Coordinates of C-alpha atoms in Angstrom, one line a residue:
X1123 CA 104.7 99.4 85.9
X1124 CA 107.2 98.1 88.4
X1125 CA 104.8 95.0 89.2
X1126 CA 104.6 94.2 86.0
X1127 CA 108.7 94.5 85.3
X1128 CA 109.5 92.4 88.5
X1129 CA 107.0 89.7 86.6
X1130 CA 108.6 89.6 83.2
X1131 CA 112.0 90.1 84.3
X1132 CA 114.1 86.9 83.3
X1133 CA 117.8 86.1 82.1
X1134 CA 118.8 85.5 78.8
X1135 CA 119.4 81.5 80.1
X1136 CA 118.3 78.3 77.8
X1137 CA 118.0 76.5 80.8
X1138 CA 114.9 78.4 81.6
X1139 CA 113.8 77.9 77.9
X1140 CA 114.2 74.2 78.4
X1141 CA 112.4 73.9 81.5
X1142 CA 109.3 76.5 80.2
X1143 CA 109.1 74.3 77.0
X1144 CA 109.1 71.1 79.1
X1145 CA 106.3 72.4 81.4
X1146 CA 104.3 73.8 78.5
X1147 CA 104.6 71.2 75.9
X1148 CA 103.2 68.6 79.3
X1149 CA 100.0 70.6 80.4
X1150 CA 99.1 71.8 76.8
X1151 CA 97.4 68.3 76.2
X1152 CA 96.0 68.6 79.5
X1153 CA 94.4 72.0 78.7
X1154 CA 93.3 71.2 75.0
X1155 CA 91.4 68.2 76.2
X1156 CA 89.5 70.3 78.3
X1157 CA 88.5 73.3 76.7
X1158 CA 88.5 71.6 73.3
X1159 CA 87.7 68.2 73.7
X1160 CA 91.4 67.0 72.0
X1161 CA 93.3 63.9 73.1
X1162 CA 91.4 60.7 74.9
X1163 CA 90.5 61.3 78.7
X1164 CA 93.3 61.7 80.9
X1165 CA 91.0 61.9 84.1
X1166 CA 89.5 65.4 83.8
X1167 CA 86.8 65.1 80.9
X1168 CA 87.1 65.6 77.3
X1169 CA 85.7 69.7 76.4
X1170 CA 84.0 71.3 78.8
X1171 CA 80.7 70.0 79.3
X1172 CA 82.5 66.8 80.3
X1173 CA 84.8 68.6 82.4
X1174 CA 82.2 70.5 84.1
X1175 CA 80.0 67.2 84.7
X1176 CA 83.6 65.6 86.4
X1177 CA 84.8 67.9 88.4
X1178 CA 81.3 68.5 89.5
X1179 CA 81.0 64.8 90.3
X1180 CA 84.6 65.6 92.8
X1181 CA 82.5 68.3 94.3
X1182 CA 85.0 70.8 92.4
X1183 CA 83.1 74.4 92.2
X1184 CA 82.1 75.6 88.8
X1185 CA 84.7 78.4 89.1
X1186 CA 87.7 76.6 89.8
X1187 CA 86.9 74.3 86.9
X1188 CA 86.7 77.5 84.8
X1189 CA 90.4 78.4 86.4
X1190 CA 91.3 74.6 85.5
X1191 CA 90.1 75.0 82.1
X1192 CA 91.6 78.3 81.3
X1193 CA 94.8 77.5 82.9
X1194 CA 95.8 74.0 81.1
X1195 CA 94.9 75.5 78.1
X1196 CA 96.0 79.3 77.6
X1197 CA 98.7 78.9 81.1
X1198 CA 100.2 75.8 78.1
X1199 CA 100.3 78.0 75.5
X1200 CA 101.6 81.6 77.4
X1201 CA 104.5 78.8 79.1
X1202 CA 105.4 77.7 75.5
X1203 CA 105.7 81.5 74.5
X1204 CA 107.3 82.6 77.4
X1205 CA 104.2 85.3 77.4
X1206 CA 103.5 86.3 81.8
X1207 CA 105.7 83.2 82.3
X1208 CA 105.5 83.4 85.9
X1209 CA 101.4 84.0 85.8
X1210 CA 101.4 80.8 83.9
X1211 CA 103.6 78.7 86.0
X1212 CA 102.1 79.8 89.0
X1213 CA 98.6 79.3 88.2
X1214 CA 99.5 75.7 86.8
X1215 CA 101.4 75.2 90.1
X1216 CA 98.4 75.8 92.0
X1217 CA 96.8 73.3 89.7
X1218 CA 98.7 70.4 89.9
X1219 CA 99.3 71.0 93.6
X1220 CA 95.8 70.5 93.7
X1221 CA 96.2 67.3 91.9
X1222 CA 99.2 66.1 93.5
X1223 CA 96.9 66.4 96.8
X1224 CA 94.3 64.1 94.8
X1225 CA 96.4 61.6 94.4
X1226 CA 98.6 61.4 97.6
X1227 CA 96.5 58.5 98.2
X1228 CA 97.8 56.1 95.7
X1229 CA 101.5 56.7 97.2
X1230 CA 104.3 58.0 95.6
X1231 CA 105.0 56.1 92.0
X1232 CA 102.7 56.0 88.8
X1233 CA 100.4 52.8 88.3
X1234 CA 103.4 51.4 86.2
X1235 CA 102.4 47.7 87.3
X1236 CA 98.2 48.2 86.7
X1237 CA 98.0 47.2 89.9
X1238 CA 96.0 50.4 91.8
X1239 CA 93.1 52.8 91.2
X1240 CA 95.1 55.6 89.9
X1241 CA 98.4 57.1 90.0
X1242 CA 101.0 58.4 92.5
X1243 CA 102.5 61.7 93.2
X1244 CA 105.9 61.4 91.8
X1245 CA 105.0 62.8 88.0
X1246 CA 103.2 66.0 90.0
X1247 CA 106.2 66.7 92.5
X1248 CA 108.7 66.7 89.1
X1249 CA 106.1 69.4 87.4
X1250 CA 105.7 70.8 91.0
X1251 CA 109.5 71.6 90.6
X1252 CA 109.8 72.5 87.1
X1253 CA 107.0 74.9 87.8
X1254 CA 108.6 76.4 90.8
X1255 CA 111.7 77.4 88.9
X1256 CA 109.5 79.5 86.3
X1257 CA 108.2 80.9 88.8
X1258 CA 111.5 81.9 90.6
X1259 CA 113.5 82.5 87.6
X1260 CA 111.2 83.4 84.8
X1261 CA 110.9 82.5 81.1
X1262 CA 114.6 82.5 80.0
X1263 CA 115.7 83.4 76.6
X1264 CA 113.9 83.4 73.1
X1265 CA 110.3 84.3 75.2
X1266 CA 108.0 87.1 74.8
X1267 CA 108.8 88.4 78.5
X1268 CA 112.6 88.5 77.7
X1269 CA 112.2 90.8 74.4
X1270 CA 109.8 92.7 76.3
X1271 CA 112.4 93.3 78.8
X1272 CA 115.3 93.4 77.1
X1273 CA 114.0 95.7 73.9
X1274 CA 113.0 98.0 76.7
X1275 CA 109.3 98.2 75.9
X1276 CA 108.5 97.3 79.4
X1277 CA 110.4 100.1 81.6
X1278 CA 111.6 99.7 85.5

């Protein structure tokens, strides 16, 4: 029980609310494109066959496209609720530090000008960050893990 206290444990801070939402409200279309095929392609395959033939085609093992899958979609959703906060964040931060390591190659800004394959690291290192902080810190106010802890549901 006193794993699972250190992992809700947060502070009754908006700025973690902020950040959480922010993080959340980015990967969710990420994850519902995915699993459910929602939103154009944004480089990963729309539902999961696609996804699956994709990440195949980067020589990306069927089970880490599985951990892709279910942590865009449900790590977007449990970030927006503030529900394992820190689960969440760090299984998306493993995520997108895989991604940011995809894309190292194209340098450091987005494809702003049209003028490269893909796009740089910059967008991943600011999520990279964002993430981190969850992580860190936790879930901040109005979230499932803070009225867990704070109603006392969830004992030290």
């Amino acid at each position: 029980m006193e794993i699972l206290f250190d992992i809700l444990q947060t502070e009754n801070d908006y700025v973690y609310l902020i950040l959480r939402l922010a993080a959340g409200i980015i990967i969710f279309p990420y994850g519902m494109q995915k699993l459910l095929g929602w939103f154009d392609d944004m480089g990963g395959g729309v539902g999961i066959k696609e996804t699956f033939f994709k990440m195949r085609a980067k020589k990306i093992p069927g089970f880490i496209t599985w951990m892709v899958i279910i942590g865009q979609s449900l790590g977007s959703i449990a970030l927006i609720l503030g529900c394992l906060g820190r689960v969440a964040a760090l299984g998306n931060f493993v995520i997108f530090l895989g991604a940011l390591f995809v894309h190292l190659p194209e340098g450091w800004t987005l494809n702003w000008l049209k003028n490269k394959k893909g796009e740089g690291i910059e967008y991943f290192v600011l999520l990279l960050a964002i993430l981190l902080i969850i992580i860190l810190k936790g879930t901040g106010t109005l979230s499932v893990d803070y009225w867990l802890i704070s109603s006392k549901i969830i004992l030290r």
